[in-house]
Coordinates of C-alpha atoms and ligand atoms in Angstrom, one line a residue:
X1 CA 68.5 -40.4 -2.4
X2 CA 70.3 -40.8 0.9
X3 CA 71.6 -44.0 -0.2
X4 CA 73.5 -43.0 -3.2
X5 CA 76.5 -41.2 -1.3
X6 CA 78.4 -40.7 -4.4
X7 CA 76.6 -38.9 -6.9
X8 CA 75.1 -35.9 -4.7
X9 CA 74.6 -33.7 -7.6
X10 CA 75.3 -30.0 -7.6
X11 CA 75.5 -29.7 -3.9
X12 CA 77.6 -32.6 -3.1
X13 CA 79.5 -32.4 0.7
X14 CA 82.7 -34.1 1.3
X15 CA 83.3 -34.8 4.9
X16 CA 83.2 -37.7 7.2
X17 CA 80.1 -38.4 9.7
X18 CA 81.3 -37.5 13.2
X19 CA 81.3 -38.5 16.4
X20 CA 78.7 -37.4 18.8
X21 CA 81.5 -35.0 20.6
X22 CA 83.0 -32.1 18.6
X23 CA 86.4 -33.0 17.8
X24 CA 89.3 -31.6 16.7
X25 CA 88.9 -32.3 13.0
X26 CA 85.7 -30.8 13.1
X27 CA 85.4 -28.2 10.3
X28 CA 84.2 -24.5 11.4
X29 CA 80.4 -25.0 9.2
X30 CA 80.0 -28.4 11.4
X31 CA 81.0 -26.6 14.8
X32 CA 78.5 -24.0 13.1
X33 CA 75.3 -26.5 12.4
X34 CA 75.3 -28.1 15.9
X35 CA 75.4 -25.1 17.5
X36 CA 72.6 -23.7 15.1
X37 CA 70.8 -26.7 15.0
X38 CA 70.7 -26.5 19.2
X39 CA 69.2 -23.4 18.8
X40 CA 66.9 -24.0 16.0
X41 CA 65.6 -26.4 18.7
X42 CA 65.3 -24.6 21.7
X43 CA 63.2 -22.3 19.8
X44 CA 60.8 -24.9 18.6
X45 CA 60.7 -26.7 22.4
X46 CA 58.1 -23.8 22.9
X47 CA 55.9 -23.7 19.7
X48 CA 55.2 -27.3 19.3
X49 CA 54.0 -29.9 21.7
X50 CA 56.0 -31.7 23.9
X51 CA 55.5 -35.4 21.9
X52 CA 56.4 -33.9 18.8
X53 CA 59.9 -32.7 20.0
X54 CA 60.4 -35.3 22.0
X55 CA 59.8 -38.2 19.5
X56 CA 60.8 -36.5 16.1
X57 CA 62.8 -33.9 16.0
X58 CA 65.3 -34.4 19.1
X59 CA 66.2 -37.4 18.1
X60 CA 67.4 -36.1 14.8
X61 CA 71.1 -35.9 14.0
X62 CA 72.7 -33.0 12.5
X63 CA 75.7 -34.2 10.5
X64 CA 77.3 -31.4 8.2
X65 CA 77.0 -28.8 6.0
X66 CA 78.6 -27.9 3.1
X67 CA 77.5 -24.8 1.0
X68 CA 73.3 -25.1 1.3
X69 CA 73.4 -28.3 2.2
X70 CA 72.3 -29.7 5.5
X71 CA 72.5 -33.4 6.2
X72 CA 70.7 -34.6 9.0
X73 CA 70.6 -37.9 10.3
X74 CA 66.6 -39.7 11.4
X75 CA 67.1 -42.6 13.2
X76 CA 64.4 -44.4 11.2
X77 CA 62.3 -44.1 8.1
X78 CA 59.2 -43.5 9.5
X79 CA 60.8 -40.9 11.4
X80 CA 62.7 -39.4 8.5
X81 CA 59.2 -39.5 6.1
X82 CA 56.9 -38.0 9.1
X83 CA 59.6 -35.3 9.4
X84 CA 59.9 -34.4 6.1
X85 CA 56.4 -34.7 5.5
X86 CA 55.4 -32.1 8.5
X87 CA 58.6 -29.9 9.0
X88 CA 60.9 -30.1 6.7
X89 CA 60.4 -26.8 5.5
X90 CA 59.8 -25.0 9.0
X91 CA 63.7 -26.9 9.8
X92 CA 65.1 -25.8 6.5
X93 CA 63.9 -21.7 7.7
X94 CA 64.9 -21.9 10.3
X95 CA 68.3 -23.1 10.2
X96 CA 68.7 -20.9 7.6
X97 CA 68.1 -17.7 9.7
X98 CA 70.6 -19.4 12.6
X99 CA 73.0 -20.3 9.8
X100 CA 72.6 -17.1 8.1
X101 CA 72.6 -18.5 4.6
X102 CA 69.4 -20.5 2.9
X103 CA 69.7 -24.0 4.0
X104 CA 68.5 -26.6 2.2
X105 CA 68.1 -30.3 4.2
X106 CA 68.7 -33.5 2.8
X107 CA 67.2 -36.2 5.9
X108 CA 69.1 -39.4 5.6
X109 CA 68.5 -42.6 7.4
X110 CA 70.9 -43.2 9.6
X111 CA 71.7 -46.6 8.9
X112 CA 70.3 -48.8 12.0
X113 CA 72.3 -51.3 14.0
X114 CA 72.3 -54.8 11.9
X115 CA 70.4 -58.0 12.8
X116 CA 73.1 -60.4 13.9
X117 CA 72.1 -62.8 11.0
X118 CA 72.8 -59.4 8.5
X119 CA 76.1 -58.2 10.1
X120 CA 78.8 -57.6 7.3
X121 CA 82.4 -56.6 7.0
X122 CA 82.1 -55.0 4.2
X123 CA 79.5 -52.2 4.8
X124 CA 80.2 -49.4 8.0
X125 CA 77.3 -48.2 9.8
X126 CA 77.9 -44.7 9.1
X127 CA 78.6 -44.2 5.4
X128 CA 81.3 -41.2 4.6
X129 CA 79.2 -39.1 2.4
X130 CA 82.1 -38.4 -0.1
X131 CA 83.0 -37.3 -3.7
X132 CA 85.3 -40.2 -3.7
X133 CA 87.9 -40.3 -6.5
X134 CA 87.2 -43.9 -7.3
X135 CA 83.4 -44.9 -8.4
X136 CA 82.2 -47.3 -5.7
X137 CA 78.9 -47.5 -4.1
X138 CA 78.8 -48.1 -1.0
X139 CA 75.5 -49.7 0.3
X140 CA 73.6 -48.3 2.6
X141 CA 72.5 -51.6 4.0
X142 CA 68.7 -50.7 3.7
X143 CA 68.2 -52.6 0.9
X144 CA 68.9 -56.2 1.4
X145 CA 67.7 -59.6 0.0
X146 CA 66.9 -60.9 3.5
X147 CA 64.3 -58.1 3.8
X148 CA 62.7 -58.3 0.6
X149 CA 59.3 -60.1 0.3
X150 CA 59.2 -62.8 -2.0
X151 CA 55.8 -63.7 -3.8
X152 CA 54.6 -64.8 -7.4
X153 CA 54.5 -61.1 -8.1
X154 CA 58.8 -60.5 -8.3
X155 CA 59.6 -64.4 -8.1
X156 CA 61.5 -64.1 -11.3
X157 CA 63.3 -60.8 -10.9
X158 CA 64.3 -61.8 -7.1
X159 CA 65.9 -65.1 -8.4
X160 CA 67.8 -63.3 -11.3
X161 CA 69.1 -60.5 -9.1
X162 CA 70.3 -63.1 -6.2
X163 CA 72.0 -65.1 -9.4
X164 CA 73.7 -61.8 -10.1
X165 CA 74.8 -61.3 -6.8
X166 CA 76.2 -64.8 -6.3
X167 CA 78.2 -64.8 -9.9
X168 CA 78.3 -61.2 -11.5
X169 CA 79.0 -61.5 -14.8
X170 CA 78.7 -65.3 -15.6
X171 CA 75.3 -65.7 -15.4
X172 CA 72.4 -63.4 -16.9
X173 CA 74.1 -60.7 -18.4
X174 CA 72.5 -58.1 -18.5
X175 CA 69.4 -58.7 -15.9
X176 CA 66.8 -56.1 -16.7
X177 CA 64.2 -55.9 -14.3
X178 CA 60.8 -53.5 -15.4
X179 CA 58.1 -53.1 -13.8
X180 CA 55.4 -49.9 -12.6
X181 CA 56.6 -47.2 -9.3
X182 CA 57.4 -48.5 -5.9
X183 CA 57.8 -52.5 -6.9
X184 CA 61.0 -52.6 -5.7
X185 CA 63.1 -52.3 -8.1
X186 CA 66.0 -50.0 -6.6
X187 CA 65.3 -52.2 -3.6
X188 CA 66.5 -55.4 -6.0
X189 CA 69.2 -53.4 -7.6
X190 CA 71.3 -52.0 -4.3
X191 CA 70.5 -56.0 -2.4
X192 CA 72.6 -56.7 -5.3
X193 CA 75.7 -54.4 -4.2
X194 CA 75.1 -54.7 -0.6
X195 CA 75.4 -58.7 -1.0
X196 CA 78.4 -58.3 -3.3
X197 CA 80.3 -55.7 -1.4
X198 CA 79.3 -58.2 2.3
X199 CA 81.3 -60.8 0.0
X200 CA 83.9 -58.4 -0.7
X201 CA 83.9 -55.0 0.4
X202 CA 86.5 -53.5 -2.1
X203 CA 84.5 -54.9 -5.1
X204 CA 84.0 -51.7 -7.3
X205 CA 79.9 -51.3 -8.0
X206 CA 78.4 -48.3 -9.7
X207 CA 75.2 -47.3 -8.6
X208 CA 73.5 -44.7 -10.7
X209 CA 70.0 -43.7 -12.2
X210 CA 69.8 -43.2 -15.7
X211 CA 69.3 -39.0 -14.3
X212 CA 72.7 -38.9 -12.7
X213 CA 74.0 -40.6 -15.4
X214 CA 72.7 -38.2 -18.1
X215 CA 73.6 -35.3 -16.1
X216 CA 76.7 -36.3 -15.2
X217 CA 77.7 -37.0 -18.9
X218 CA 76.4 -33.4 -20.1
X219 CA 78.6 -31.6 -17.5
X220 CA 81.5 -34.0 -18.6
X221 CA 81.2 -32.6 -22.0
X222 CA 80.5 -29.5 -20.9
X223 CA 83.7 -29.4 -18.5
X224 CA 86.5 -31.1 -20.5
X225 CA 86.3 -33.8 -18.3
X226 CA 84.8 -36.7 -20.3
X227 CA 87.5 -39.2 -19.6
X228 CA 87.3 -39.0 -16.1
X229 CA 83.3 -39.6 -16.7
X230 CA 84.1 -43.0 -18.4
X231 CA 86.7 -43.9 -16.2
X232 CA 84.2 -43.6 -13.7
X233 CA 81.9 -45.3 -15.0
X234 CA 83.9 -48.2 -16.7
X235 CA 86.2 -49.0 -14.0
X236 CA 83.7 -51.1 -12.4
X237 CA 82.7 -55.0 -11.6
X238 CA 79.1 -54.6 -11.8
X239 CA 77.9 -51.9 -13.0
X240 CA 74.0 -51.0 -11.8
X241 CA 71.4 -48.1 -14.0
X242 CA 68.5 -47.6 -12.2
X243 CA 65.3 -46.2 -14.5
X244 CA 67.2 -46.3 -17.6
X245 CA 64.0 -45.3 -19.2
X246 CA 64.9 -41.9 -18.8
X247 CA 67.7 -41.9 -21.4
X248 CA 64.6 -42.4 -23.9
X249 CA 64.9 -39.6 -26.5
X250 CA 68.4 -38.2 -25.2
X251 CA 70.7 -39.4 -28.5
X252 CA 73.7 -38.6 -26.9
X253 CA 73.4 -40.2 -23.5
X254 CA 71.8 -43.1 -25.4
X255 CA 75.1 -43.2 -28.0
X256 CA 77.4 -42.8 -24.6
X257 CA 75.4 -45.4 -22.8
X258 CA 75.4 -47.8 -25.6
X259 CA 79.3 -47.4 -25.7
X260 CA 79.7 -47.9 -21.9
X261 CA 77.6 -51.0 -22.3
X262 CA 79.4 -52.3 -24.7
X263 CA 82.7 -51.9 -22.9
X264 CA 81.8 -53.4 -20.0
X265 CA 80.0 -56.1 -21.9
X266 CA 83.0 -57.0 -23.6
X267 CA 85.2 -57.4 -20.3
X268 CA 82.7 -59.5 -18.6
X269 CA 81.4 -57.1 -16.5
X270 CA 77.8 -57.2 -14.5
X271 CA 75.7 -54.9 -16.3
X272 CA 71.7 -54.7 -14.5
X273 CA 69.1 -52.4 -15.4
X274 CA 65.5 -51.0 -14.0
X275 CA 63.2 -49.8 -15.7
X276 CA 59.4 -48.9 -15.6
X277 CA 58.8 -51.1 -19.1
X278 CA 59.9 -53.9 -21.3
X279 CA 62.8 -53.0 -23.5
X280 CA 60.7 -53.2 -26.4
X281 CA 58.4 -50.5 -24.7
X282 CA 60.9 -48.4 -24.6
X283 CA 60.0 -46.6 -27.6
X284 CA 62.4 -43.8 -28.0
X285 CA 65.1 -46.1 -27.3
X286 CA 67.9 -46.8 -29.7
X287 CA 67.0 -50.3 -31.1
X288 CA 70.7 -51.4 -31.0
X289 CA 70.3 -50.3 -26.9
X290 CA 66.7 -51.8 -26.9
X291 CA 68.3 -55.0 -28.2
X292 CA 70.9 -55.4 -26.3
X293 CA 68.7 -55.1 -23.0
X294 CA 67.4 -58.0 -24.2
X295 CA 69.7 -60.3 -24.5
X296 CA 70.0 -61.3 -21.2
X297 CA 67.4 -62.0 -18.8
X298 CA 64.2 -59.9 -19.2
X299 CA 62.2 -60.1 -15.4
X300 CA 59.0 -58.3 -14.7
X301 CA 58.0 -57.2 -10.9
X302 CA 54.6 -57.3 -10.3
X303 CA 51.9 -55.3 -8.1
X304 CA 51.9 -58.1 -4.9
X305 CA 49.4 -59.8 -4.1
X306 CA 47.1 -59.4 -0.8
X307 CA 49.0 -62.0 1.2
X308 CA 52.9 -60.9 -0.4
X309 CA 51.3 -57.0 0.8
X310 CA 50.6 -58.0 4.1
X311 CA 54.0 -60.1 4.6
X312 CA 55.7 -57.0 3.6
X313 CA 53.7 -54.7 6.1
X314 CA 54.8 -57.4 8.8
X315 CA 58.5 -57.6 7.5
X316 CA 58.9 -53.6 7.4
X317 CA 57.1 -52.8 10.8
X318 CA 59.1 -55.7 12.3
X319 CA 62.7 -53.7 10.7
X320 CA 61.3 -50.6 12.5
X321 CA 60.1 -52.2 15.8
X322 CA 56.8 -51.3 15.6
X323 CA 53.9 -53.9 16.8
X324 CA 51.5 -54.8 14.3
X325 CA 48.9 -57.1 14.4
X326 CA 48.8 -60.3 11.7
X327 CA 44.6 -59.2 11.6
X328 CA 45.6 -55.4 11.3
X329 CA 48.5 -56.1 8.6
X330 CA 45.8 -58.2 6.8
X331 CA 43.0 -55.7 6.9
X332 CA 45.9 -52.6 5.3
X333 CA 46.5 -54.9 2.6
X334 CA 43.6 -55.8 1.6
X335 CA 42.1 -51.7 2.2
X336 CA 45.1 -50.4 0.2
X337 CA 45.0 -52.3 -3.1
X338 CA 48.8 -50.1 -3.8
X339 CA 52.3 -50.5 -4.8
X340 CA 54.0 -51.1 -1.6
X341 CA 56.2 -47.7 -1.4
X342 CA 52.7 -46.3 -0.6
X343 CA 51.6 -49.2 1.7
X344 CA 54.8 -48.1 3.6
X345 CA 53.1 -44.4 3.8
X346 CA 50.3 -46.0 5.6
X347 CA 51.9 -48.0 8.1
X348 CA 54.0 -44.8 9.0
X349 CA 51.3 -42.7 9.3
X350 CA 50.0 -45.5 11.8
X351 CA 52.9 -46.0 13.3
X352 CA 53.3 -42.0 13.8
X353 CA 49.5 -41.2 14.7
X354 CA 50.1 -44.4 17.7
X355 CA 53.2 -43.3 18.8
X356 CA 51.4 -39.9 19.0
X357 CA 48.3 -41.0 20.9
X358 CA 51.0 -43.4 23.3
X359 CA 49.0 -46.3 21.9
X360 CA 49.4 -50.1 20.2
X361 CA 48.2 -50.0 16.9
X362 CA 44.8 -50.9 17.2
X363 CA 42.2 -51.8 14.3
X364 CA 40.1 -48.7 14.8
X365 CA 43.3 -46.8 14.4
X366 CA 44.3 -48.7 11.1
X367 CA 40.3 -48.4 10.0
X368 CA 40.7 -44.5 10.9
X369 CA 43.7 -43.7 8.9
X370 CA 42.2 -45.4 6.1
X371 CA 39.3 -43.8 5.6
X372 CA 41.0 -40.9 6.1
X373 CA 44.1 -40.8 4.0
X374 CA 43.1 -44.2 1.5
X375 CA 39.4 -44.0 0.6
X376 CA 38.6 -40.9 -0.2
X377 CA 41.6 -39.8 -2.2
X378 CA 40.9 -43.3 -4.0
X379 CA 43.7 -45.6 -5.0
X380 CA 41.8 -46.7 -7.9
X381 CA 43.3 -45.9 -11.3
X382 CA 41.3 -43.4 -12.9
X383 CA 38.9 -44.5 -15.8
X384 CA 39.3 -43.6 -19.5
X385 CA 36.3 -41.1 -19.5
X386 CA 38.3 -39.3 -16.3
X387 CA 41.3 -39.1 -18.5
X388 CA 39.5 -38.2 -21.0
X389 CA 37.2 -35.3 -19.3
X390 CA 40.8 -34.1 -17.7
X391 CA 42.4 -33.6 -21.2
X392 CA 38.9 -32.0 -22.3
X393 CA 38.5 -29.5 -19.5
X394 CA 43.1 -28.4 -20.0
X395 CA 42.6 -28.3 -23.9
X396 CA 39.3 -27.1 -23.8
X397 CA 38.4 -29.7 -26.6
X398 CA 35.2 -31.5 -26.0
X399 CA 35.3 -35.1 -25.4
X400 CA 33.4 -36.5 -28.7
X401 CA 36.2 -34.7 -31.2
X402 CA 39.3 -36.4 -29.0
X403 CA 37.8 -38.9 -29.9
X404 CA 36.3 -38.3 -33.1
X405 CA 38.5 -38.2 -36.7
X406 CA 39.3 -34.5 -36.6
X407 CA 43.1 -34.3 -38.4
X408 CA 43.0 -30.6 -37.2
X409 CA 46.5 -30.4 -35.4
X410 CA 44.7 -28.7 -31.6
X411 CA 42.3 -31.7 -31.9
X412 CA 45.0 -34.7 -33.1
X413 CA 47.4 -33.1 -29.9
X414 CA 45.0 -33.4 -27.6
X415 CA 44.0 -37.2 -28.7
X416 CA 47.5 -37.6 -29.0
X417 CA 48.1 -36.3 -25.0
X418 CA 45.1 -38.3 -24.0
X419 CA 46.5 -41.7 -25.9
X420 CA 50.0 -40.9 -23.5
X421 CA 48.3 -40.6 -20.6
X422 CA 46.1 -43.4 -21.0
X423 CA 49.0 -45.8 -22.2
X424 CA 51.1 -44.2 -19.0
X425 CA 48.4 -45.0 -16.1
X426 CA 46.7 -47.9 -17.3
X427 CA 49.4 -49.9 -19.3
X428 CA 47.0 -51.1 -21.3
X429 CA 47.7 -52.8 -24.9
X430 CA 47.7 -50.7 -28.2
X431 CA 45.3 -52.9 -29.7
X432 CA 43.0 -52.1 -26.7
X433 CA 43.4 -48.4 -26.7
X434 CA 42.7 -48.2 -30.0
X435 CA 39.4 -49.6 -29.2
X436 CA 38.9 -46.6 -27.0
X437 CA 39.6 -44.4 -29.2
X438 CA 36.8 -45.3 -31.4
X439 CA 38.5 -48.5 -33.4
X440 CA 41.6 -46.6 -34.7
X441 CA 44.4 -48.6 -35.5
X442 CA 47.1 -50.1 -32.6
X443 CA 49.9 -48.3 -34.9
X444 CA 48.5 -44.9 -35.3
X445 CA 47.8 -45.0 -31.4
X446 CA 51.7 -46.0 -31.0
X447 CA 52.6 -43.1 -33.3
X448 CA 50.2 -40.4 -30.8
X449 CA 52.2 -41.9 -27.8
X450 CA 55.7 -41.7 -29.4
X451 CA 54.9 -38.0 -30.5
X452 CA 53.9 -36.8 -27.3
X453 CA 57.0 -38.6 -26.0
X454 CA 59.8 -36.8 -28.0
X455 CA 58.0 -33.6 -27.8
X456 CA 57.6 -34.1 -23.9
X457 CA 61.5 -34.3 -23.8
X458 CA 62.1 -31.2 -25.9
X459 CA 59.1 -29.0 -25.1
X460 CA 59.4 -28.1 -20.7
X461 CA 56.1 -27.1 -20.7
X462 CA 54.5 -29.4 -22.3
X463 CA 56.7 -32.2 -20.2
X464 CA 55.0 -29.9 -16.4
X465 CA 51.7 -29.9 -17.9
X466 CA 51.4 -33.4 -19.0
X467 CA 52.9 -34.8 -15.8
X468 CA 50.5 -32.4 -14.0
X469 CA 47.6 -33.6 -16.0
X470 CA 48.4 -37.5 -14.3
X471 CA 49.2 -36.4 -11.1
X472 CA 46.1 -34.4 -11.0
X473 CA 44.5 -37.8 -11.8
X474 CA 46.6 -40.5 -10.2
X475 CA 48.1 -39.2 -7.6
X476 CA 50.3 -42.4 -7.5
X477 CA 52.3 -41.7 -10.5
Ligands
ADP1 P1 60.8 -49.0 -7.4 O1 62.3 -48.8 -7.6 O2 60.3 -50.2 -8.2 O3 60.0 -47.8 -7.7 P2 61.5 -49.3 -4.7 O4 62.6 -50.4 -4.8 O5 62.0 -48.0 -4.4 O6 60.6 -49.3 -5.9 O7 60.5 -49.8 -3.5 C1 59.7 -48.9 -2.8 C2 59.6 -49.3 -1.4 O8 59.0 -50.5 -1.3 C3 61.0 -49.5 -0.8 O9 61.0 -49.0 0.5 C4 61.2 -51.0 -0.8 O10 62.0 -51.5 0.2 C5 59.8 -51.5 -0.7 N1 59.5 -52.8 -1.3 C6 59.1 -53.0 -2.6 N2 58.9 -54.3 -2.8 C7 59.2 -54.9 -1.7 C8 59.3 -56.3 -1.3 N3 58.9 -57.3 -2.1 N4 59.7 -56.6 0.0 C9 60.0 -55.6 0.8 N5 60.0 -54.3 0.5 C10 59.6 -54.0 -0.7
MG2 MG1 63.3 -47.1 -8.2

């Protein structure tokens, strides 16, 4: 979220990133975070240990507050992720009792001095975080082509987004890219701005997820203000939705969506969209959206293979100046069979627990934090019996009638949650699920999964308890 500047949500701050000095144009709340923010320091320089204040939280930034918001500025991804793993919320109380209001933080990156080969025009080093009037996203620079990690796994989807990039709107139009969590997706969809805007800097790109986009458009409607919403999001060259599957089941984002394509389809705009399946996966998607989705190019990104994983590890430790080992880089890959965004996890929680202990990063230090935080937590998907003892043991239906040929409606919703959550974490094919389920039909298993689907969107609970059911299982998803 700290790379998507202009749609903040709720508690969006409009102010310019300032200078290391207090200036004259600095607002009363900033003049009021530094000072609170010093002090919120100086009281934590005697509870926690030197190395800790030293190496994470002095060289944080504060930048501004507006309302409950707090940004702060890490110099570093590992060094925002340990932070916000470990203190966020002590820093968030605490600056709250300085402040005198609750304080909610939001930990940015602050974007890093550029390679010289990366240097651009177009892209500052300090993004404004602004409401700005006119919809362009600016890129953060984090993402780029020239630090994404090309294998056989995202061959496809890397050469259609750099096509894109090169020609918006002449080529593939739309790209949709799909594939599972932390692929790289977003990563492919902002390279594609930030190469666009180092071309030209005033090109107008929209950058939003499917979310913002659906919010947005209800508090248009809800606000009078729905022509300023399409304006927004139609006065744009290349136009980028990231997890467009969650428009699935909302008719009316779906019907406003499908007009905004359209619109910018017809002027020759660059439309590109994410998603974590196939458009013809996406079930509770309007067919005339689902179709059109299709008719460009369709590119899948894959889970990496051992020796893409270990380039990445090498590429992202070498973005963060941290020293690792080809032999240590090669034994994480290998040890954490994962999608990359936790395969970054590990090598900050190696990078962290060195920098703690004033050491390289040795391999009994990479074998240490593996067994601790990768082996026994178990990347491994969870099998069908675990799903289905976990539905069992919440619906308190025994495992045989899930799935046995009970119509009664407790029985069918249980087999129908387990069928979602089975399709959900494993992917696998109807046909083959069926199987499972005691050789029902592929269609009938679609029809559980759809069900679930559309009652997930209108039924909260049901929606927190499913999605608690597969984290309790696969922590990954
Ligand atoms: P998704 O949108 O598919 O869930 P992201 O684009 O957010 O995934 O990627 C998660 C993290 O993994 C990001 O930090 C991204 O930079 C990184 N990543 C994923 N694939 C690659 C790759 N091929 N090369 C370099 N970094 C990658
Ligand atoms: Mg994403």
């Amino acid at each position: 979220m700290c790379i998507i500047p202009f749609f903040l949500g709720p508690a969006r701050v409009n102010f310019w990133a300032m200078s290391d000095q207090y200036t004259f144009e600095d607002g009363e709340d900033q003049v009021l975070l530094r000072s609170a923010w010093e002090q919120v320091l100086r009281r934590l320089e005697v509870e926690l240990p030197e190395t800790v204040m030293r190496k994470f939280l002095k060289p944080l930034v504060p930048v501004a507050v507006e309302g409950s918001t707090a940004v702060i500025d890490a110099p570093g991804q590992f060094i925002q992720e340990w932070v916000r793993e470990k203190y966020l919320d002590l820093l968030q109380t605490r600056l709250g009792l300085e402040i005198g209001r609750p304080i909610k933080i939001e930990l940015r990156i602050q974007p890093r001095e550029r390679t010289a080969a990366s240097v651009d025009v177009g892209v500052v080093a300090r993004q404004p975080v602004s409401v700005d009037p006119t919809p362009v996203f600016r890129s953060s620079g984090r993402y780029r082509f020239d630090n994404f990690v090309v294998g056989q796994s995202n061959r496809l989807a890397f050469a259609g987004a750099k096509a894109v990039a090169a020609q918006p709107g002449s080529k593939y139009n739309p790209l949709f890219i799909y594939g599972a969590s932390g692929l790289g997706k977003t990563h492919l969809l902002q390279a594609i701005a930030h190469e666009i805007q180092r071309r030209d800097n005033r090109c107008p790109v929209m950058y939003v997820t499917a979310q913002q986009f659906a919010e947005e458009f209800v508090s248009a409607l809800q606000n009078n203000r729905i022509d300023q919403f399409r304006k927004n999001q139609r006065g744009v060259q290349v136009w980028l939705l990231d997890d467009v599957q969650f428009i699935a089941g909302k008719e009316r984002t779906q019907e406003e969506l499908f007009h905004t394509f359209n619109y910018l389809h017809a002027l020759g705009k660059q439309i590109v969209l994410c998603s974590d399946r196939p458009p013809r996966d996406l079930l509770l998607m309007d067919e005339r959206l689902r179709s059109r989705f299709e008719s460009g190019l369709v590119a899948d990104v894959l889970m990496p293979d051992t020796e893409t994983r270990c380039a990445i590890l090498l590429s992202k430790a070498q973005q963060e100046g941290v020293e690792l080992e080809h032999d240590v880089a090669m034994y994480l890959a290998e040890a954490i069979p994962s999608n990359v965004r936790i395969l970054e996890g590990a090598l900050t929680k190696l990078a962290v627990q060195a920098s703690l202990e004033g050491t390289p990063i040795t391999p009994e230090l990479a074998e240490a934090i593996v067994e601790k935080y990768y082996q026994s937590v178990g990347v491994a998907k969870p099998s069908f019996d675990q799903i289905l003892e976990s539905v069992s043991r919440h619906y308190q239906i025994p495992v045989p009638d899930i799935r046995g040929l009970s119509r009664k409606a407790p029985i069918a919703h249980a087999r129908h949650v387990a069928v979602f959550i089975t399709r959900e974490i494993t992917g696998d094919s109807w046909k083959h699920i069926g199987a499972l389920f005691g050789n029902r039909d592929h269609t009938s298993m679609m029809h559980g999964y759809k069900k679930i689907r559309e009652l997930m969107n209108r039924d909260k609970e049901l929606n927190a308890s499913v999605r608690l059911l597969m984290r309790d299982l696969y922590p990954e998803v």
